[in-house]
Amino acid sequence: TTYDPSYNSSNCVANITVLDTSSSCLSDTIAPAALCIGQSLDVYLGSFSGAVGIVPAAVDAGSTDNCGIASMSINGSNSAFFNCSDVGIVNTIVLTVTDYANNSSQCVATVNVLDTTPPEAFCKNIQVYLAAAGQVVVPATALDTFSYDNCGISTYLINGTTSYTFNSSNLGFNTATLTVIDSFGNSSTCNAVVHVLDTLGFTAVISGNVFDDTNFNCNKVALSPAELRYKLSRVQQSLNYLMPS
């Protein structure tokens, strides 16, 4: 801060670096004592980026130097970055400690890269149609709509399997569970509605309350009145389609 004769003042800020210029440090040839952490450093991948970075201080365990430490680096850089390809392997890094006389020493540390973030599961509702055999096979991916994982999705399951078979007993609306699993075993689920339809025509033979319908795989079975009414309505639908009024 400075003042003029009228006591007006102004100030500014400056950084002062204190150097040891004693003969012992000017001619210093003693390297720092680089000391790394004794156990592996656990780091966790980002939930969106699938990456994580560390700085030298993360693996330094109190390195010292007789004239002070000027800088530290990891693998020759100010930081080190890891991604999905580093999960599950031994990641060795080298910490370099340098003093003001440019003496340096190194130590080695290991980094354990972990992915504990589950995928984001997103489902969609679908309609499916029974085939002539009275079944339809739905792959798990049919329910998926842009599910996401920071390291990629490796497995899709519908009701616990890679594909699920619906049949005539599933006509109508069915809740199905989509499970998405990433390469490291993290998983999440969502539910979707699978609307099962049968739009095929068929040949029906009715005697009393006995109905023969090959499309439904129920040849000559006894039906309840409600079931018989449903089958007859399907016959009528087929007739209307074949012989419109």
mmCIF file of C-alpha atoms in Angstrom:
data_model
loop_
_atom_site.group_PDB
_atom_site.id
_atom_site.type_symbol
_atom_site.label_atom_id
_atom_site.label_comp_id
_atom_site.label_asym_id
_atom_site.label_seq_id
_atom_site.Cartn_x
_atom_site.Cartn_y
_atom_site.Cartn_z
ATOM 1 C CA THR A 1 0.000 0.000 0.000
ATOM 2 C CA THR A 2 1.329 3.452 -0.956
ATOM 3 C CA TYR A 3 0.263 6.955 0.217
ATOM 4 C CA ASP A 4 0.662 10.387 -1.366
ATOM 5 C CA PRO A 5 1.219 13.651 0.658
ATOM 6 C CA SER A 6 -2.568 14.025 1.000
ATOM 7 C CA TYR A 7 -2.826 10.493 2.467
ATOM 8 C CA ASN A 8 -4.601 9.066 -0.567
ATOM 9 C CA SER A 9 -3.663 5.405 -0.958
ATOM 10 C CA SER A 10 -3.760 2.482 -3.368
ATOM 11 C CA ASN A 11 -2.588 -1.106 -3.187
ATOM 12 C CA CYS A 12 -1.710 -4.126 -5.297
ATOM 13 C CA VAL A 13 -0.919 -7.771 -4.654
ATOM 14 C CA ALA A 14 2.287 -9.566 -5.580
ATOM 15 C CA ASN A 15 3.482 -13.129 -5.111
ATOM 16 C CA ILE A 16 6.835 -13.590 -3.369
ATOM 17 C CA THR A 17 8.799 -16.764 -3.908
ATOM 18 C CA VAL A 18 11.326 -17.533 -1.185
ATOM 19 C CA LEU A 19 14.387 -19.420 -2.407
ATOM 20 C CA ASP A 20 17.081 -21.058 -0.352
ATOM 21 C CA THR A 21 20.320 -19.828 -1.946
ATOM 22 C CA SER A 22 22.594 -21.256 0.684
ATOM 23 C CA SER A 23 25.568 -23.096 -0.732
ATOM 24 C CA SER A 24 24.151 -26.431 0.361
ATOM 25 C CA CYS A 25 21.055 -26.089 -1.860
ATOM 26 C CA LEU A 26 22.789 -24.373 -4.785
ATOM 27 C CA SER A 27 25.011 -27.391 -5.115
ATOM 28 C CA ASP A 28 22.374 -29.917 -3.996
ATOM 29 C CA THR A 29 22.832 -33.330 -5.525
ATOM 30 C CA ILE A 30 20.622 -35.237 -3.137
ATOM 31 C CA ALA A 31 17.534 -36.679 -4.788
ATOM 32 C CA PRO A 32 14.160 -36.452 -3.062
ATOM 33 C CA ALA A 33 12.817 -39.405 -1.145
ATOM 34 C CA ALA A 34 9.834 -40.449 -3.241
ATOM 35 C CA LEU A 35 7.247 -42.281 -1.184
ATOM 36 C CA CYS A 36 4.091 -43.836 -2.695
ATOM 37 C CA ILE A 37 1.041 -45.182 -0.909
ATOM 38 C CA GLY A 38 1.451 -48.795 0.126
ATOM 39 C CA GLN A 39 -1.932 -50.105 -1.029
ATOM 40 C CA SER A 40 -3.761 -49.896 -4.339
ATOM 41 C CA LEU A 41 -5.722 -46.730 -4.895
ATOM 42 C CA ASP A 42 -9.395 -47.426 -5.684
ATOM 43 C CA VAL A 43 -10.905 -45.049 -8.238
ATOM 44 C CA TYR A 44 -14.419 -45.161 -9.695
ATOM 45 C CA LEU A 45 -15.407 -44.470 -13.279
ATOM 46 C CA GLY A 46 -17.788 -41.597 -13.935
ATOM 47 C CA SER A 47 -21.427 -42.565 -14.395
ATOM 48 C CA PHE A 48 -21.671 -40.878 -17.800
ATOM 49 C CA SER A 49 -18.142 -40.446 -19.151
ATOM 50 C CA GLY A 50 -16.770 -43.848 -18.177
ATOM 51 C CA ALA A 51 -13.497 -42.177 -17.201
ATOM 52 C CA VAL A 52 -11.686 -40.973 -14.073
ATOM 53 C CA GLY A 53 -8.541 -38.922 -13.497
ATOM 54 C CA ILE A 54 -6.091 -38.645 -10.597
ATOM 55 C CA VAL A 55 -3.349 -36.174 -9.657
ATOM 56 C CA PRO A 56 0.077 -36.983 -8.122
ATOM 57 C CA ALA A 57 -1.060 -36.127 -4.605
ATOM 58 C CA ALA A 58 -3.494 -39.063 -4.765
ATOM 59 C CA VAL A 59 -0.634 -41.580 -4.627
ATOM 60 C CA ASP A 60 1.979 -39.542 -2.718
ATOM 61 C CA ALA A 61 2.531 -40.747 0.844
ATOM 62 C CA GLY A 62 4.731 -37.913 2.118
ATOM 63 C CA SER A 63 7.691 -37.597 -0.229
ATOM 64 C CA THR A 64 10.434 -35.294 1.117
ATOM 65 C CA ASP A 65 13.550 -33.423 -0.036
ATOM 66 C CA ASN A 66 16.270 -31.601 1.877
ATOM 67 C CA CYS A 67 15.740 -28.412 -0.163
ATOM 68 C CA GLY A 68 12.053 -28.762 -0.946
ATOM 69 C CA ILE A 69 9.996 -30.452 -3.640
ATOM 70 C CA ALA A 70 9.406 -28.402 -6.785
ATOM 71 C CA SER A 71 7.010 -30.699 -8.662
ATOM 72 C CA MET A 72 5.420 -34.120 -8.883
ATOM 73 C CA SER A 73 4.169 -35.983 -11.933
ATOM 74 C CA ILE A 74 2.418 -39.253 -12.785
ATOM 75 C CA ASN A 75 3.801 -41.131 -15.767
ATOM 76 C CA GLY A 76 5.450 -37.896 -16.861
ATOM 77 C CA SER A 77 2.277 -35.797 -16.727
ATOM 78 C CA ASN A 78 0.363 -33.647 -14.274
ATOM 79 C CA SER A 79 -2.453 -36.214 -14.141
ATOM 80 C CA ALA A 80 -3.400 -39.703 -15.244
ATOM 81 C CA PHE A 81 -6.705 -40.831 -16.724
ATOM 82 C CA PHE A 82 -8.381 -44.240 -16.759
ATOM 83 C CA ASN A 83 -11.361 -45.665 -18.638
ATOM 84 C CA CYS A 84 -13.414 -48.848 -19.010
ATOM 85 C CA SER A 85 -10.514 -50.771 -20.549
ATOM 86 C CA ASP A 86 -8.590 -50.369 -17.265
ATOM 87 C CA VAL A 87 -11.190 -52.142 -15.110
ATOM 88 C CA GLY A 88 -10.095 -55.483 -13.685
ATOM 89 C CA ILE A 89 -6.389 -55.190 -14.523
ATOM 90 C CA VAL A 90 -3.338 -54.047 -12.557
ATOM 91 C CA ASN A 91 -2.691 -50.415 -13.473
ATOM 92 C CA THR A 92 0.878 -49.453 -12.501
ATOM 93 C CA ILE A 93 1.822 -45.791 -12.378
ATOM 94 C CA VAL A 94 5.134 -44.073 -11.700
ATOM 95 C CA LEU A 95 5.264 -41.054 -9.387
ATOM 96 C CA THR A 96 8.219 -38.767 -10.124
ATOM 97 C CA VAL A 97 9.306 -36.274 -7.450
ATOM 98 C CA THR A 98 11.622 -33.407 -8.481
ATOM 99 C CA ASP A 99 13.360 -30.857 -6.234
ATOM 100 C CA TYR A 100 14.489 -27.276 -6.997
ATOM 101 C CA ALA A 101 17.925 -28.458 -8.069
ATOM 102 C CA ASN A 102 16.266 -30.725 -10.619
ATOM 103 C CA ASN A 103 17.148 -33.880 -8.730
ATOM 104 C CA SER A 104 14.413 -36.464 -8.977
ATOM 105 C CA SER A 105 13.396 -39.886 -7.770
ATOM 106 C CA GLN A 106 10.528 -42.225 -8.435
ATOM 107 C CA CYS A 107 8.257 -44.741 -6.782
ATOM 108 C CA VAL A 108 5.587 -47.074 -8.118
ATOM 109 C CA ALA A 109 1.905 -47.291 -7.145
ATOM 110 C CA THR A 110 -1.031 -49.320 -8.411
ATOM 111 C CA VAL A 111 -4.510 -48.086 -9.247
ATOM 112 C CA ASN A 112 -7.600 -50.288 -9.036
ATOM 113 C CA VAL A 113 -10.204 -48.959 -11.485
ATOM 114 C CA LEU A 114 -13.796 -49.870 -10.578
ATOM 115 C CA ASP A 115 -17.127 -49.564 -12.345
ATOM 116 C CA THR A 116 -20.022 -49.762 -9.889
ATOM 117 C CA THR A 117 -22.518 -47.688 -11.843
ATOM 118 C CA PRO A 118 -25.591 -49.646 -13.008
ATOM 119 C CA PRO A 119 -26.957 -49.099 -16.514
ATOM 120 C CA GLU A 120 -29.951 -46.873 -17.208
ATOM 121 C CA ALA A 121 -32.735 -49.173 -18.414
ATOM 122 C CA PHE A 122 -35.407 -47.733 -20.715
ATOM 123 C CA CYS A 123 -38.345 -49.818 -21.952
ATOM 124 C CA LYS A 124 -41.024 -49.491 -24.601
ATOM 125 C CA ASN A 125 -44.414 -51.214 -24.907
ATOM 126 C CA ILE A 126 -44.882 -53.477 -27.930
ATOM 127 C CA GLN A 127 -47.521 -55.440 -29.814
ATOM 128 C CA VAL A 128 -46.826 -58.964 -31.029
ATOM 129 C CA TYR A 129 -48.898 -61.433 -33.047
ATOM 130 C CA LEU A 130 -49.224 -65.154 -32.575
ATOM 131 C CA ALA A 131 -47.989 -67.263 -35.480
ATOM 132 C CA ALA A 132 -49.882 -70.208 -36.941
ATOM 133 C CA ALA A 133 -48.418 -72.470 -34.250
ATOM 134 C CA GLY A 134 -50.022 -70.287 -31.592
ATOM 135 C CA GLN A 135 -46.754 -68.817 -30.321
ATOM 136 C CA VAL A 136 -44.504 -65.821 -30.781
ATOM 137 C CA VAL A 137 -40.892 -65.487 -29.589
ATOM 138 C CA VAL A 138 -39.929 -62.021 -28.347
ATOM 139 C CA PRO A 139 -36.204 -61.172 -27.963
ATOM 140 C CA ALA A 140 -35.260 -59.020 -24.993
ATOM 141 C CA THR A 141 -33.935 -56.290 -27.273
ATOM 142 C CA ALA A 142 -37.469 -55.758 -28.624
ATOM 143 C CA LEU A 143 -38.353 -54.053 -25.316
ATOM 144 C CA ASP A 144 -35.269 -51.829 -25.254
ATOM 145 C CA THR A 145 -35.317 -48.170 -26.200
ATOM 146 C CA PHE A 146 -31.876 -46.583 -25.860
ATOM 147 C CA SER A 147 -30.802 -48.103 -22.538
ATOM 148 C CA TYR A 148 -27.371 -46.734 -21.613
ATOM 149 C CA ASP A 149 -24.288 -47.673 -19.617
ATOM 150 C CA ASN A 150 -21.007 -45.808 -19.141
ATOM 151 C CA CYS A 151 -19.055 -48.901 -20.236
ATOM 152 C CA GLY A 152 -21.624 -50.422 -22.580
ATOM 153 C CA ILE A 153 -24.368 -53.028 -22.165
ATOM 154 C CA SER A 154 -23.378 -56.652 -22.716
ATOM 155 C CA THR A 155 -26.605 -58.554 -21.966
ATOM 156 C CA TYR A 156 -30.351 -58.011 -22.403
ATOM 157 C CA LEU A 157 -32.896 -60.285 -20.709
ATOM 158 C CA ILE A 158 -36.687 -60.484 -20.888
ATOM 159 C CA ASN A 159 -38.222 -62.137 -17.840
ATOM 160 C CA GLY A 160 -34.794 -63.531 -17.004
ATOM 161 C CA THR A 161 -33.938 -64.999 -20.427
ATOM 162 C CA THR A 162 -32.603 -63.705 -23.731
ATOM 163 C CA SER A 163 -35.975 -64.341 -25.422
ATOM 164 C CA TYR A 164 -39.429 -65.206 -24.141
ATOM 165 C CA THR A 165 -42.192 -67.227 -25.784
ATOM 166 C CA PHE A 166 -45.795 -66.007 -25.562
ATOM 167 C CA ASN A 167 -48.697 -68.259 -26.537
ATOM 168 C CA SER A 168 -52.476 -68.248 -26.671
ATOM 169 C CA SER A 169 -52.696 -68.217 -22.876
ATOM 170 C CA ASN A 170 -51.014 -64.796 -22.964
ATOM 171 C CA LEU A 171 -53.541 -63.102 -25.247
ATOM 172 C CA GLY A 172 -54.035 -59.530 -24.113
ATOM 173 C CA PHE A 173 -51.722 -57.344 -22.046
ATOM 174 C CA ASN A 174 -48.700 -58.842 -20.292
ATOM 175 C CA THR A 175 -46.112 -57.168 -18.095
ATOM 176 C CA ALA A 176 -42.555 -58.123 -19.027
ATOM 177 C CA THR A 177 -39.336 -57.168 -17.252
ATOM 178 C CA LEU A 178 -36.300 -56.040 -19.225
ATOM 179 C CA THR A 179 -32.948 -56.485 -17.460
ATOM 180 C CA VAL A 180 -29.836 -54.800 -18.848
ATOM 181 C CA ILE A 181 -26.401 -55.879 -17.613
ATOM 182 C CA ASP A 182 -23.054 -54.240 -18.304
ATOM 183 C CA SER A 183 -19.698 -55.965 -18.772
ATOM 184 C CA PHE A 184 -18.902 -55.767 -15.058
ATOM 185 C CA GLY A 185 -22.116 -57.283 -13.703
ATOM 186 C CA ASN A 186 -23.984 -54.093 -12.856
ATOM 187 C CA SER A 187 -27.655 -54.299 -13.821
ATOM 188 C CA SER A 188 -30.969 -52.474 -13.776
ATOM 189 C CA THR A 189 -34.510 -53.251 -14.870
ATOM 190 C CA CYS A 190 -37.624 -51.659 -16.293
ATOM 191 C CA ASN A 191 -41.092 -52.993 -17.086
ATOM 192 C CA ALA A 192 -42.900 -52.974 -20.415
ATOM 193 C CA VAL A 193 -46.312 -54.091 -21.617
ATOM 194 C CA VAL A 194 -46.415 -56.788 -24.299
ATOM 195 C CA HIS A 195 -49.788 -56.831 -26.053
ATOM 196 C CA VAL A 196 -50.260 -60.309 -27.528
ATOM 197 C CA LEU A 197 -52.721 -60.508 -30.421
ATOM 198 C CA ASP A 198 -54.084 -63.322 -32.587
ATOM 199 C CA THR A 199 -55.327 -62.015 -35.923
ATOM 200 C CA LEU A 200 -55.084 -65.232 -37.941
ATOM 201 C CA GLY A 201 -58.212 -66.767 -39.437
ATOM 202 C CA PHE A 202 -58.971 -70.405 -38.646
ATOM 203 C CA THR A 203 -61.216 -73.351 -39.422
ATOM 204 C CA ALA A 204 -63.588 -74.226 -36.600
ATOM 205 C CA VAL A 205 -65.714 -77.315 -36.060
ATOM 206 C CA ILE A 206 -68.240 -77.041 -33.219
ATOM 207 C CA SER A 207 -70.327 -79.868 -31.831
ATOM 208 C CA GLY A 208 -72.261 -78.986 -28.681
ATOM 209 C CA ASN A 209 -69.692 -77.228 -26.550
ATOM 210 C CA VAL A 210 -66.747 -79.062 -28.128
ATOM 211 C CA PHE A 211 -64.525 -76.838 -30.249
ATOM 212 C CA ASP A 212 -61.784 -77.857 -32.683
ATOM 213 C CA ASP A 213 -59.426 -74.957 -33.465
ATOM 214 C CA THR A 214 -56.005 -75.948 -34.745
ATOM 215 C CA ASN A 215 -54.667 -72.401 -34.477
ATOM 216 C CA PHE A 216 -55.260 -72.478 -30.744
ATOM 217 C CA ASN A 217 -53.758 -75.964 -30.343
ATOM 218 C CA CYS A 218 -56.859 -77.168 -28.521
ATOM 219 C CA ASN A 219 -58.412 -79.848 -30.725
ATOM 220 C CA LYS A 220 -61.830 -81.012 -29.589
ATOM 221 C CA VAL A 221 -61.747 -79.696 -26.037
ATOM 222 C CA ALA A 222 -64.724 -78.928 -23.839
ATOM 223 C CA LEU A 223 -65.218 -75.211 -23.260
ATOM 224 C CA SER A 224 -67.079 -73.187 -20.700
ATOM 225 C CA PRO A 225 -69.949 -71.022 -22.025
ATOM 226 C CA ALA A 226 -67.761 -67.909 -21.779
ATOM 227 C CA GLU A 227 -64.919 -69.574 -23.671
ATOM 228 C CA LEU A 228 -67.318 -70.878 -26.290
ATOM 229 C CA ARG A 229 -68.781 -67.387 -26.803
ATOM 230 C CA TYR A 230 -65.253 -66.040 -27.317
ATOM 231 C CA LYS A 231 -64.429 -68.737 -29.865
ATOM 232 C CA LEU A 232 -67.693 -68.109 -31.698
ATOM 233 C CA SER A 233 -66.926 -64.386 -31.814
ATOM 234 C CA ARG A 234 -63.602 -65.227 -33.468
ATOM 235 C CA VAL A 235 -65.417 -67.373 -36.006
ATOM 236 C CA GLN A 236 -67.741 -64.468 -36.730
ATOM 237 C CA GLN A 237 -64.748 -62.130 -37.152
ATOM 238 C CA SER A 238 -63.245 -64.511 -39.685
ATOM 239 C CA LEU A 239 -66.528 -64.791 -41.568
ATOM 240 C CA ASN A 240 -66.915 -61.020 -41.650
ATOM 241 C CA TYR A 241 -63.407 -60.746 -43.068
ATOM 242 C CA LEU A 242 -63.944 -63.431 -45.716
ATOM 243 C CA MET A 243 -67.505 -62.403 -46.636
ATOM 244 C CA PRO A 244 -67.956 -58.717 -45.853
ATOM 245 C CA SER A 245 -71.503 -57.470 -46.035
#
